[in-house]
Tab-separated table of C-alpha atoms and ligand atoms in Angstrom:
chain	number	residue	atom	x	y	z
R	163	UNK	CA	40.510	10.639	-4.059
R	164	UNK	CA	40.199	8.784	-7.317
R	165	UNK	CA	37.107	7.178	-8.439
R	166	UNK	CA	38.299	3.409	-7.688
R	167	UNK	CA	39.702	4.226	-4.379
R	168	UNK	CA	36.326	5.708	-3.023
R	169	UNK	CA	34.905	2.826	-4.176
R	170	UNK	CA	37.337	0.417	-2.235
R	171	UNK	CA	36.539	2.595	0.529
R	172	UNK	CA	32.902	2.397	0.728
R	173	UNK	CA	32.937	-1.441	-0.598
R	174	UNK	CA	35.743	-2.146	2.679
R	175	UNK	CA	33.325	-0.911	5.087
R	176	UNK	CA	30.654	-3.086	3.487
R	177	UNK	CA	32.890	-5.758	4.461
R	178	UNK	CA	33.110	-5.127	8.420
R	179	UNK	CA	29.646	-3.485	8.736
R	180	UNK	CA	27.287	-4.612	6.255
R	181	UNK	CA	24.531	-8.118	6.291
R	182	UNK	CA	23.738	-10.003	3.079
R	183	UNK	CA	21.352	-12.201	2.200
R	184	UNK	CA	22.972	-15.488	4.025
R	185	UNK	CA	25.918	-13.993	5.141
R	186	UNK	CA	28.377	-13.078	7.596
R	187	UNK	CA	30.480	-10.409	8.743
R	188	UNK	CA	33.937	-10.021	7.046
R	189	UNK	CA	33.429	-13.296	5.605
R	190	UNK	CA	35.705	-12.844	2.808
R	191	UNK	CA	33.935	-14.210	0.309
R	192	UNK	CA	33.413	-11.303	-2.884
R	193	UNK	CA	30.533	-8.500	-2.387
R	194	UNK	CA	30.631	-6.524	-5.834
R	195	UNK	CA	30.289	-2.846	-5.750
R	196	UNK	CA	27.353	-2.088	-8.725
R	197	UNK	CA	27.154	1.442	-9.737
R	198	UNK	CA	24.073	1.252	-12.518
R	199	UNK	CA	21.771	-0.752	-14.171
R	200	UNK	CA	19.983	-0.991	-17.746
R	201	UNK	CA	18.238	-3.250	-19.382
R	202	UNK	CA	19.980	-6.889	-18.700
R	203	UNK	CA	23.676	-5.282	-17.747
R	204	UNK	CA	25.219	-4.094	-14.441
R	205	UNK	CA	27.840	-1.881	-14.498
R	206	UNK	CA	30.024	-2.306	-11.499
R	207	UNK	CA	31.860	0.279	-9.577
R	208	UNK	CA	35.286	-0.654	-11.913
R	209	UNK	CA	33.480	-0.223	-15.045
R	210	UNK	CA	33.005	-3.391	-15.747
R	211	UNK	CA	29.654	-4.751	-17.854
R	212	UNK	CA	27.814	-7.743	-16.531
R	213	UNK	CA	24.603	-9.618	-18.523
R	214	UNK	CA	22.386	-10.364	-15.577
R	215	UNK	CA	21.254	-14.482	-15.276
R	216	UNK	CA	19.579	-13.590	-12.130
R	217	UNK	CA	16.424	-10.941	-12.537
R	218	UNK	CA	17.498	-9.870	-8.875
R	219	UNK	CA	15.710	-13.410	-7.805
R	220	UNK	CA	13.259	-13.793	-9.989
R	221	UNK	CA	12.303	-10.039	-9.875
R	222	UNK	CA	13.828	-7.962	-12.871
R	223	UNK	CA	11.150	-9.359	-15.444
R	224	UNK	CA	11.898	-6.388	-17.530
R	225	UNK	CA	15.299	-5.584	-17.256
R	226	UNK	CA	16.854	-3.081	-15.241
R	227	UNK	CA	16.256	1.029	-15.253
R	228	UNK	CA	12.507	1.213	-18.022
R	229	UNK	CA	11.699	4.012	-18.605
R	230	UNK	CA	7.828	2.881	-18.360
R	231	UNK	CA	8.513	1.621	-15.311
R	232	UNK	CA	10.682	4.639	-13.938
R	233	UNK	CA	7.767	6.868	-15.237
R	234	UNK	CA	5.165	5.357	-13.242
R	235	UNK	CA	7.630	5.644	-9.681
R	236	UNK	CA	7.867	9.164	-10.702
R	237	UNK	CA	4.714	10.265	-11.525
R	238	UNK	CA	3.041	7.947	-8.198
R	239	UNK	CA	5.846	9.816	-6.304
R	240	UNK	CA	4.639	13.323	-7.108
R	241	UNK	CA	0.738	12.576	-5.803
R	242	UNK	CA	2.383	10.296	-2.672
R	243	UNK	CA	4.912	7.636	-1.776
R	244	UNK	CA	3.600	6.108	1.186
R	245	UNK	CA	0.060	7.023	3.276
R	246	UNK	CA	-0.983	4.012	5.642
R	247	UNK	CA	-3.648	1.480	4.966
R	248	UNK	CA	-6.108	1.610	8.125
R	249	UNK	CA	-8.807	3.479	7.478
R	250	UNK	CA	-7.526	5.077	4.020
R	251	UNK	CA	-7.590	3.486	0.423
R	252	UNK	CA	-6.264	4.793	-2.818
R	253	UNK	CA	-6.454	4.092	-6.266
R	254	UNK	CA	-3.280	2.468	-6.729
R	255	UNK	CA	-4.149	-0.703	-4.295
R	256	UNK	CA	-7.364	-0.547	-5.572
R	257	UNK	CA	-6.529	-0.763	-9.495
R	258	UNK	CA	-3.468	-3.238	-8.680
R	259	UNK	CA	-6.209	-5.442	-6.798
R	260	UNK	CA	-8.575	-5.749	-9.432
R	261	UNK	CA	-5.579	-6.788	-12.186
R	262	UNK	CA	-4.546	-9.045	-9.745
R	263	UNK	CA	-8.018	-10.320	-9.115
R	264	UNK	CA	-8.490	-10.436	-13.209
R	265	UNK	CA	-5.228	-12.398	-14.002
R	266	UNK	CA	-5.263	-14.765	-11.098
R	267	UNK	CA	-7.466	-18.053	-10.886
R	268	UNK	CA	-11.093	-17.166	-10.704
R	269	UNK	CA	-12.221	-18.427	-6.588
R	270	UNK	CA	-9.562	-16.077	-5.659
R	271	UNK	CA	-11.409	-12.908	-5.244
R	272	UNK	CA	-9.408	-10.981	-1.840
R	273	UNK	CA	-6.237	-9.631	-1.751
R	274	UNK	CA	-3.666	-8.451	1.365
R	275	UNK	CA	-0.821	-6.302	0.052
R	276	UNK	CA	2.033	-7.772	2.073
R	277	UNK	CA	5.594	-6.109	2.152
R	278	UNK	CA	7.577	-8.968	1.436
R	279	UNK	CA	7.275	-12.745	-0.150
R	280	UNK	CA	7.896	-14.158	3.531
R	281	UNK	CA	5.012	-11.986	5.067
R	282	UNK	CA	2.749	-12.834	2.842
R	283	UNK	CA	2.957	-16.618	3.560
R	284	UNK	CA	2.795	-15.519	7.217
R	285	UNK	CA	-0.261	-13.960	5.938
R	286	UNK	CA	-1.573	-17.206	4.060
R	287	UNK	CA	-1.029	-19.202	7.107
R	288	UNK	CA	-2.528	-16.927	9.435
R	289	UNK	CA	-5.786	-16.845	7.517
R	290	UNK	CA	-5.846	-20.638	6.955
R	291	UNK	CA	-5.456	-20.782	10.883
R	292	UNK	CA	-8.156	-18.153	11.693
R	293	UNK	CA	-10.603	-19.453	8.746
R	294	UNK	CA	-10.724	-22.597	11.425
R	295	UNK	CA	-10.693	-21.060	14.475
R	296	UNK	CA	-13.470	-18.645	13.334
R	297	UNK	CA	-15.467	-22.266	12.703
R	298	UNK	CA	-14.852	-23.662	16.024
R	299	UNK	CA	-11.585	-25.620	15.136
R	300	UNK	CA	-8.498	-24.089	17.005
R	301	UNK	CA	-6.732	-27.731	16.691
R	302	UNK	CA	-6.641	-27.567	13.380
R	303	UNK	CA	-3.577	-25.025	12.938
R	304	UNK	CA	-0.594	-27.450	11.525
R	305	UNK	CA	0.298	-27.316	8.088
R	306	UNK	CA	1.872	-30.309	5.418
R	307	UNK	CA	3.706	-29.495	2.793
R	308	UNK	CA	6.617	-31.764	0.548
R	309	UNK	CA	10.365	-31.611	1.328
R	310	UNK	CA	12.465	-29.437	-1.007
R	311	UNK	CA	10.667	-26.524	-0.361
R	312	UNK	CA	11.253	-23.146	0.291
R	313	UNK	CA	8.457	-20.788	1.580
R	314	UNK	CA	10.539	-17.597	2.969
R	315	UNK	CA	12.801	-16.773	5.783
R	316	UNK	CA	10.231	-15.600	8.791
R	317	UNK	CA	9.677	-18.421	11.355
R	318	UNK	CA	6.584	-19.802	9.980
R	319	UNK	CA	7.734	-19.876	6.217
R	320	UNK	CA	10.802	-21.370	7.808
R	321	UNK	CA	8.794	-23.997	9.350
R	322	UNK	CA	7.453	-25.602	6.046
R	323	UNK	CA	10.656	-24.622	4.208
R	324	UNK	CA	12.696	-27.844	3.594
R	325	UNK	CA	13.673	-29.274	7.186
R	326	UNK	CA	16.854	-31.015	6.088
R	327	UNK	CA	18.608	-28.431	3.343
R	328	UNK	CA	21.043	-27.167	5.972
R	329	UNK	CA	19.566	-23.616	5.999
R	330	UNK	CA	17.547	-23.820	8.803
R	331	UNK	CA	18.518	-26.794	10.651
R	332	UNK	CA	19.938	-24.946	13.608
R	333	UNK	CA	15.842	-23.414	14.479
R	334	UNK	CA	14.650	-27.043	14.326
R	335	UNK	CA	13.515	-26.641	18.303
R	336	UNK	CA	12.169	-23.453	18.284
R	337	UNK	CA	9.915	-24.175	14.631
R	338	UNK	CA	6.321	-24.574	14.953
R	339	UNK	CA	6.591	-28.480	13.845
R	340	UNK	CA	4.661	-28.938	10.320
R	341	UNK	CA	4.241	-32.459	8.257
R	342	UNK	CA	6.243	-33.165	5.731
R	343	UNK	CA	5.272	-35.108	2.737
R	344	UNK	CA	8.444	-36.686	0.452
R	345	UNK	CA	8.889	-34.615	-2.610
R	346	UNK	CA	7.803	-35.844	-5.922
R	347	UNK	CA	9.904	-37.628	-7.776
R	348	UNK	CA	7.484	-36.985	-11.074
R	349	UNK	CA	9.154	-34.717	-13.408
R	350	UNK	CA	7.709	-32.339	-15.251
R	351	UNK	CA	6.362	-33.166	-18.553
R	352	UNK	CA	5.048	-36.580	-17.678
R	353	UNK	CA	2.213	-38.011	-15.538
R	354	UNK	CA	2.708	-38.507	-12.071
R	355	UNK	CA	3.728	-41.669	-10.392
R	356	UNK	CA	0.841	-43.730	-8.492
R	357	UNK	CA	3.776	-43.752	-5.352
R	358	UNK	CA	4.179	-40.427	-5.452
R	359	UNK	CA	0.452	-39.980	-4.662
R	360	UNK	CA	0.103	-42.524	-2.477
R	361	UNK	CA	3.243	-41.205	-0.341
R	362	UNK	CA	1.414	-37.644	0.093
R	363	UNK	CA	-1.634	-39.281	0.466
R	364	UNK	CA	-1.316	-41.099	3.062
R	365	UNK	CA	1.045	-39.004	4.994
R	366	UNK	CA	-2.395	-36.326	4.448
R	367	UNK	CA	-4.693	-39.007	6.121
R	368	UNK	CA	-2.274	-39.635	9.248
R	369	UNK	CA	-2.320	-36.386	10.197
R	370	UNK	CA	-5.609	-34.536	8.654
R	371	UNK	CA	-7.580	-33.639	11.509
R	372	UNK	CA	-4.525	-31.614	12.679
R	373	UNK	CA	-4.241	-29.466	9.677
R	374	UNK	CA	-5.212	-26.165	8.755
R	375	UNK	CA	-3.721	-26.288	5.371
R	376	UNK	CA	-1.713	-28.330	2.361
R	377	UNK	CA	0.956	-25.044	1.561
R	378	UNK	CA	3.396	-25.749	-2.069
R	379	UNK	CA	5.361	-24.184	-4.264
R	380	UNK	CA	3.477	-25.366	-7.646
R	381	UNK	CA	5.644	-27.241	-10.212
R	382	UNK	CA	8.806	-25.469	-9.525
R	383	UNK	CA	10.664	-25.293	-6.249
R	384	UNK	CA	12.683	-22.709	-6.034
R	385	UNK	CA	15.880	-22.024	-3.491
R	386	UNK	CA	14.721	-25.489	-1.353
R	387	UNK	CA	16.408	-27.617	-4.855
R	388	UNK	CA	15.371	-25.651	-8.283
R	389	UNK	CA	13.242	-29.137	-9.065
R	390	UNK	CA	10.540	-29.366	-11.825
R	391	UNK	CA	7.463	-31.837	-10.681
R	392	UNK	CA	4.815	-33.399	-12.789
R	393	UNK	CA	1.440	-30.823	-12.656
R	394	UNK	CA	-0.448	-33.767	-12.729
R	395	UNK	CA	0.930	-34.403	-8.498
R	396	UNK	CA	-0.567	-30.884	-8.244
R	397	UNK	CA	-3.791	-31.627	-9.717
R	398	UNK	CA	-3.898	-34.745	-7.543
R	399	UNK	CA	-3.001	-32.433	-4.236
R	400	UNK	CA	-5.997	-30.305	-5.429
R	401	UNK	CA	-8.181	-33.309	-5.569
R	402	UNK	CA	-7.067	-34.801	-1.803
R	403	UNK	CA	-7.146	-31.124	-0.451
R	404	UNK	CA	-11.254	-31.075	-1.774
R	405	UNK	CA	-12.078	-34.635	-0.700
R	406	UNK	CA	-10.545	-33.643	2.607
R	407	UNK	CA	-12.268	-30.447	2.968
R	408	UNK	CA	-8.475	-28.583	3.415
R	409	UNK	CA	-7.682	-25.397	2.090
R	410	UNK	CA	-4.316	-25.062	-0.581
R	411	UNK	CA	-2.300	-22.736	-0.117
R	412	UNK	CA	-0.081	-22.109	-3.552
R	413	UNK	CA	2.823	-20.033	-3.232
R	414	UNK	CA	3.474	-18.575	-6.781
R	415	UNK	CA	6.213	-16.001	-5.322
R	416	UNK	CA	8.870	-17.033	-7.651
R	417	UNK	CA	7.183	-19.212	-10.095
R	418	UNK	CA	4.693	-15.860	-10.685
R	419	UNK	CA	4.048	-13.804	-13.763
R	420	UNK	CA	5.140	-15.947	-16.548
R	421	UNK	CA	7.988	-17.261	-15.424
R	422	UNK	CA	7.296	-21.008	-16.014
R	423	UNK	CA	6.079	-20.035	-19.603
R	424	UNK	CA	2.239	-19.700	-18.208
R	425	UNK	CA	0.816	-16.927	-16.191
R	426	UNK	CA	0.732	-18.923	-13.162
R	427	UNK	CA	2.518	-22.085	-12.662
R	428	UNK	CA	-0.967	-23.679	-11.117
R	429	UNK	CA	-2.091	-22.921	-14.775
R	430	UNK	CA	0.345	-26.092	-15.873
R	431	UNK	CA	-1.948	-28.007	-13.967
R	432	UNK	CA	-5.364	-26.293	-14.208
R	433	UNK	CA	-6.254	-25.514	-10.724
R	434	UNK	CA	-6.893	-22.972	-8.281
R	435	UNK	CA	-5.782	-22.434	-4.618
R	436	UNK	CA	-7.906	-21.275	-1.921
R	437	UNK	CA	-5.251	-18.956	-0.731
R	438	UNK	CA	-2.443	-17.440	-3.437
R	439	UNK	CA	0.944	-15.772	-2.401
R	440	UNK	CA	2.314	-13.750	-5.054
R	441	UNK	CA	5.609	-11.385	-4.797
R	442	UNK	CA	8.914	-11.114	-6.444
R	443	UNK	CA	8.370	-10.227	-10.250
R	444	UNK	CA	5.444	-8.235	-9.058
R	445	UNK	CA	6.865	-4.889	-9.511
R	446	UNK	CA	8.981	-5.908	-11.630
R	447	UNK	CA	11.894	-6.308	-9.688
R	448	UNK	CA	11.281	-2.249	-8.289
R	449	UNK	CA	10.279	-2.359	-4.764
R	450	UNK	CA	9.114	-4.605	-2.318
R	451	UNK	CA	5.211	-5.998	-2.906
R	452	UNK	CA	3.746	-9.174	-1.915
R	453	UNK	CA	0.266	-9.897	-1.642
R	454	UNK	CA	-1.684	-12.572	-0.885
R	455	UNK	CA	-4.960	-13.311	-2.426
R	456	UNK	CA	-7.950	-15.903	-0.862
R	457	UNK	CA	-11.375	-16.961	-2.102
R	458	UNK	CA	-14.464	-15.287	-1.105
R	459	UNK	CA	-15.787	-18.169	1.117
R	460	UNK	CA	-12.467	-17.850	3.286
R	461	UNK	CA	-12.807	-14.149	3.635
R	462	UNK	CA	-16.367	-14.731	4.983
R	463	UNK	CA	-15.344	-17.085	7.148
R	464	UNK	CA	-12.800	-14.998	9.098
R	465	UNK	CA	-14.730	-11.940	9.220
R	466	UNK	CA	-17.634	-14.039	10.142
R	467	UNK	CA	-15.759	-15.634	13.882
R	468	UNK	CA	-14.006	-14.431	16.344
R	469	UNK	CA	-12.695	-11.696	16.774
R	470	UNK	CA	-13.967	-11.153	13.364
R	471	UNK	CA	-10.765	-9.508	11.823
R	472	UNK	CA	-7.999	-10.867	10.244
R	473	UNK	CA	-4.842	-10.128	12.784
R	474	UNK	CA	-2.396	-8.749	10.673
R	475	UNK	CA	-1.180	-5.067	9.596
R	476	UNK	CA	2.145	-3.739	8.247
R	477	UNK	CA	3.075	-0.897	8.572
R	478	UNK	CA	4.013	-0.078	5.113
R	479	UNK	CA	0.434	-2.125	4.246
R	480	UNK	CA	0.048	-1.563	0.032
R	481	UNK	CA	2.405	1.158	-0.196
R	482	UNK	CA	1.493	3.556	-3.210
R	483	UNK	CA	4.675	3.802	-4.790
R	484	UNK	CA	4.775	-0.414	-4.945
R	485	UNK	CA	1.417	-0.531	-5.887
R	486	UNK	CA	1.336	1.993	-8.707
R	487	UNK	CA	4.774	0.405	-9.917
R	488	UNK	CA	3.639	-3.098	-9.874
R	489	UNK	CA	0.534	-1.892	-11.930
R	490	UNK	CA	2.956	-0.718	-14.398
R	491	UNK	CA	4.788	-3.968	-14.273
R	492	UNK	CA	1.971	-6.284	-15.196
R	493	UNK	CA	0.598	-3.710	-17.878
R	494	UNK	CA	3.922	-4.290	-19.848
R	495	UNK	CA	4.041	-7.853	-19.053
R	496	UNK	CA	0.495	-8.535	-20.843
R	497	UNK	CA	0.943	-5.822	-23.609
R	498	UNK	CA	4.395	-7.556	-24.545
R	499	UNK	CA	5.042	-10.644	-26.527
R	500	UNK	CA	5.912	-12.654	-23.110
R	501	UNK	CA	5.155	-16.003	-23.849
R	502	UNK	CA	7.099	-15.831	-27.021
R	503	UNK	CA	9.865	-14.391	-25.091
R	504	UNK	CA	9.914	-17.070	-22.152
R	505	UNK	CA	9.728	-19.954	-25.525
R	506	UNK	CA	12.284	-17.905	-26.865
R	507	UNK	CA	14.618	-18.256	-23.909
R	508	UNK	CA	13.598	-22.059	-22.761
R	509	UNK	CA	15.465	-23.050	-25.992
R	510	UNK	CA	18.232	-20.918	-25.699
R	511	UNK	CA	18.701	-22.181	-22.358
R	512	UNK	CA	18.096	-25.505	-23.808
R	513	UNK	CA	20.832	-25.133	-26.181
R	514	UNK	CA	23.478	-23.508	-24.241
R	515	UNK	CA	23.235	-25.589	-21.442
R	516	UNK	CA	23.719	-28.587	-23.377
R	517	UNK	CA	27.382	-28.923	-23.294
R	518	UNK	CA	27.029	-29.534	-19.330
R	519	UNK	CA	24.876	-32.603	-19.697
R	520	UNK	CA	27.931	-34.388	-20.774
R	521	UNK	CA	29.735	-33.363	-17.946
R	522	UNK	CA	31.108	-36.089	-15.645
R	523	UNK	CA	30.737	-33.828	-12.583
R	524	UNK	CA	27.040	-32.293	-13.723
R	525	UNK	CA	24.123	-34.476	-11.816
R	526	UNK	CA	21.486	-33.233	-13.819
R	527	UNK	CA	20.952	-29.938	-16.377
R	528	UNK	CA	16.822	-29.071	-16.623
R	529	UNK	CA	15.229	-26.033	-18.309
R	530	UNK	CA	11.328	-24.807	-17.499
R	531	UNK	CA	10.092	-21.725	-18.937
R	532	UNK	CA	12.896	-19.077	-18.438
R	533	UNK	CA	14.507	-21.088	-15.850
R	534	UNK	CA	18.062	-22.882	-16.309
R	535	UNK	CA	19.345	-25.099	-13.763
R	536	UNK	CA	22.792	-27.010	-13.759
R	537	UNK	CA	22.823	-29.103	-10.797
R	538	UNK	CA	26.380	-30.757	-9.970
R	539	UNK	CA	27.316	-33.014	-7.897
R	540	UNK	CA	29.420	-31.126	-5.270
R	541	UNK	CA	28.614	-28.217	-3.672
R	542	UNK	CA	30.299	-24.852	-5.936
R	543	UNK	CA	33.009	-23.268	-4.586
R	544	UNK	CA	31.321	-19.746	-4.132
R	545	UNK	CA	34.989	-18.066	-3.450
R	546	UNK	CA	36.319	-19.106	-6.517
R	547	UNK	CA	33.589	-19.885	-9.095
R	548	UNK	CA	31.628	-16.202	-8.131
R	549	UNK	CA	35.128	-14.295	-9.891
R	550	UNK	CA	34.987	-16.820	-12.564
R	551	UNK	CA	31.814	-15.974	-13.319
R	552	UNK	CA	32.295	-11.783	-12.823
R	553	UNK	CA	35.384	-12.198	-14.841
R	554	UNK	CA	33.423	-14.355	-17.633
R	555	UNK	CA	31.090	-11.172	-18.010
R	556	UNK	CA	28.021	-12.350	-16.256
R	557	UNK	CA	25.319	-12.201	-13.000
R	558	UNK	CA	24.965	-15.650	-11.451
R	559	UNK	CA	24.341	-16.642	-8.173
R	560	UNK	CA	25.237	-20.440	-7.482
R	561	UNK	CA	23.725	-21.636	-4.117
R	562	UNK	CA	25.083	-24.966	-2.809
R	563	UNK	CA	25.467	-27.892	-5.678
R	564	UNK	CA	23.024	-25.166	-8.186
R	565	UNK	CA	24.143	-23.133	-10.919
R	566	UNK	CA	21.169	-21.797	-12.171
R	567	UNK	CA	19.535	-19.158	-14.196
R	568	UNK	CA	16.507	-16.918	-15.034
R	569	UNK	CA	17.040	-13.958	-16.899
R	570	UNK	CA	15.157	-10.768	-17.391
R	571	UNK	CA	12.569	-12.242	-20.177
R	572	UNK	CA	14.002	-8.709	-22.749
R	573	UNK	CA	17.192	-10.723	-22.903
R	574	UNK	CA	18.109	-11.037	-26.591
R	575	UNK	CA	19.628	-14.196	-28.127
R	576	UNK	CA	23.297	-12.759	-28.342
R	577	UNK	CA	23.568	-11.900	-24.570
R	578	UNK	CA	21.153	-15.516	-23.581
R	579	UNK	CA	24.278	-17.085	-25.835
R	580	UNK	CA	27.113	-14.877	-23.919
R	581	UNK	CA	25.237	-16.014	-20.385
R	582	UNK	CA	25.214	-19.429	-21.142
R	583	UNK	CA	28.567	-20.261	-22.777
R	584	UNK	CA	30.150	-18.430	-19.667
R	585	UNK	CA	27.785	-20.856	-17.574
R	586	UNK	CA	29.054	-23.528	-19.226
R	587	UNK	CA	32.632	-22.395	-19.626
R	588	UNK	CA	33.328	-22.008	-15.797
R	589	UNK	CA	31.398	-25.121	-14.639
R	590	UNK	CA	33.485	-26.995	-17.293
R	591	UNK	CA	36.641	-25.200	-15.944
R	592	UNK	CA	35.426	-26.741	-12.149
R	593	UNK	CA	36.153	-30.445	-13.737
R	594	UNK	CA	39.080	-29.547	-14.689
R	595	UNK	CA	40.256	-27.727	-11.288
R	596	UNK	CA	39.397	-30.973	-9.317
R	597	UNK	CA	41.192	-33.081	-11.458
R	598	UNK	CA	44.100	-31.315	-10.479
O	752	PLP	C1	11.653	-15.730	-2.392
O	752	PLP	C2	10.558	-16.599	-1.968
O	752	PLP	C3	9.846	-16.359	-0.774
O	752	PLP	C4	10.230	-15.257	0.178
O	752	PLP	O1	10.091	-13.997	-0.377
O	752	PLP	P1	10.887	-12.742	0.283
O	752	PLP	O2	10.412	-11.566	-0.495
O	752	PLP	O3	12.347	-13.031	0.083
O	752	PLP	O4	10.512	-12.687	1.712
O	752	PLP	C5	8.807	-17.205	-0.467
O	752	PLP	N1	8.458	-18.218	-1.278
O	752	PLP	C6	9.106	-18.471	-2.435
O	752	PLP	C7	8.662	-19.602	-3.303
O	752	PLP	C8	10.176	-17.683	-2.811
O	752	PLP	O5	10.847	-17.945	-3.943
């Protein structure tokens, strides 16, 4: 059997037997067979070179296949991959913990090692609940949040993720039923709007005594809209959550490790949650890590009621291999130029994005950080426009009326200039179809 017919073999019975991500079986709709990785190109199973706009979600901060990174699954992998986490430690959770602990906002002092972004908001809800209960208040276990959001796919990130965006409309009965708070119309870069605070205000103040905590995605949200909102709304959130006595909960799983062109994207607004998710680029895009880090005051609390523990365990609880990776990770991240980098790419971004803004179908085109978004104003075809885009040479990912893009920050200016002028080549080409 030749090369490409095993891999029309294996790739057909992807079709009929495989799940992905928001998907269904024998859909139709184009799976690409990938064969390697390196540095910001897959190779696909036909050969063909593609320069990634995606990071794997987020993830791939460094590119695909480092050898630093490679080096430190290989060497973790000789001592152990996996031992569990009741009752033992090692010093791969424990070094991990104390960079994370270092780098983060100062209050937040704990951390959980979670195995995935969505658990670990499970995890920041859970504590937020039991950090009342443990002080006598069991009624206060609902949570607000703003629309647009997206929190993770488990049924308690689903029930704060955006209500009306069509993905999880069809759980609306069985959803724990959460506040929801209109989304900022701010945008980033300029002060926020007195109505903007007033609307989250005062949807806080009907509802307070109900909640256990205000839970956001700060300054970007991600896969509930790709929308950029003023820091100054966060610092104001801050400032309601403290006169209120609530905890924040700040989810920082995409928006994490310098994405946004700061650390932290709560940095843009000079605050600090009580309780911190962080995941995605946090092994760089290697394995699966999430971890969720609280204050020392909350930590006390829970341990302090009943039953005095928090409730929650994985299995695969701060597995070595992720731990010693992700240590890697953020050791490359700090010693490398990264802010330079994410500059770097805003412009090009900037730049070769441009041509869209003129585009009579194109709602909006906005660039943060590393982050590229074309927003049109129909939903993408994803059966046609994902083989534009494989056959223009590149890795993107369209959801819904998005085009967006956030590239591996090692991305050079030639390949940032390939990604984009494809970008803008095939949603200039959709214009043109529909005028047809
Ligand atoms: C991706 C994402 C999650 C969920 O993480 P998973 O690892 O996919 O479970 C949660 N919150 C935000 C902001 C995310 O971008």
């Amino acid at each position: 059997m030749s090369y490409s017919e095993k891999s029309t073999d294996w790739a057909a019975f992807d079709r009929r037997h495989l799940w992905h991500p928001y998907s269904a079986i024998d859909s139709g709709l184009p799976v690409f067979p990938v064969e390697s990785a390196r540095g910001v190109r897959l190779t696909l199973a036909d050969g063909r070179e593609l320069i990634d706009g995606m990071s794997s979600w987020w993830s791939a901060i460094h590119g695909y296949n480092h050898p630093r990174l490679n080096l430190a699954v290989r060497t973790q992998l000789e001592k152990m991959s996996h031992v569990m986490f009741g009752g033992l430690t090692h010093q791969p959770a424990v070094d991990l913990a104390r960079r994370l602990i270092e780098l983060t906002p100062e209050p937040l002092q704990t951390v959980f090692f979670a195995d995935s972004g969505s658990v670990s908001v499970e995890v920041a809800m859970k504590m937020a609940i039991q950090y009342w209960h443990a002080q006598g208040e069991p009624g206060r276990s609902r949570f607000l949040t703003i629309r647009s959001g997206y929190h993770g796919d488990t049924f308690n990130a689903m029930s704060v993720t955006d209500p009306d965006n069509g993905m999880h409309s069809i759980f609306a009965g069985i959803l724990a039923k959460q506040h929801f708070a209109p989304a900022p119309q701010s945008r980033f870069g300029a002060l926020c709007s007195e109505a903007d605070v007033e609307a989250f205000a005062s949807k806080l103040e009907s509802v307070e005594t109900e909640l256990a905590a205000v839970i956001l995605e700060p300054v970007v949200q991600g896969a509930g809209g790709m929308r950029f909102y003023s820091a100054d709304f966060l610092r104001a959130v801050r400032s309601l959550c403290d006169r209120h006595g609530l905890l924040l909960i700040l989810d920082e799983i995409a928006t994490g490790f310098g994405r946004t062109g700061r650390l932290f994207a709560c940095e843009h607004a000079g605050i600090a949650p009580d309780i911190m998710c962080v995941g995605k680029a946090l092994t760089g895009g290697y394995l699966t890590l999430a971890a969720t880090l609280t204050t020392a005051e909350v930590s006390k609390v829970i341990g302090s009621g009943d039953p005095g523990l928090f409730m929650h365990g994985p299995t695969f609880m701060a597995n070595p291999l992720a731990c010693a990776t992700a240590l890697a990770s953020i050791e490359l991240l700090l010693e490398s130029p990264w802010e330079a980098a994410v500059r770097r790419i805003e412009s090009g971004l900037e730049a070769g994005l441009a041509p869209c803004r003129a585009m009579a179908h194109v709602a909006d085109v906005r660039v943060l950080g590393a982050i590229g978004v074309v927003e049109l104003r129909q939903p993408v075809d994803m059966r046609e426009i994902q083989v534009q885009l494989v056959d223009a040479g590149v890795w993107v990912r369209p959801f819904g009326r998005l085009v967006y893009l956030m590239p591996p920050y090692i991305i050079d200016d030639t390949d940032l200039g390939q990604l984009t002028s494809a970008v803008a080549g095939v949603v200039g080409g959709m214009a043109r179809a529909s005028a047809r």
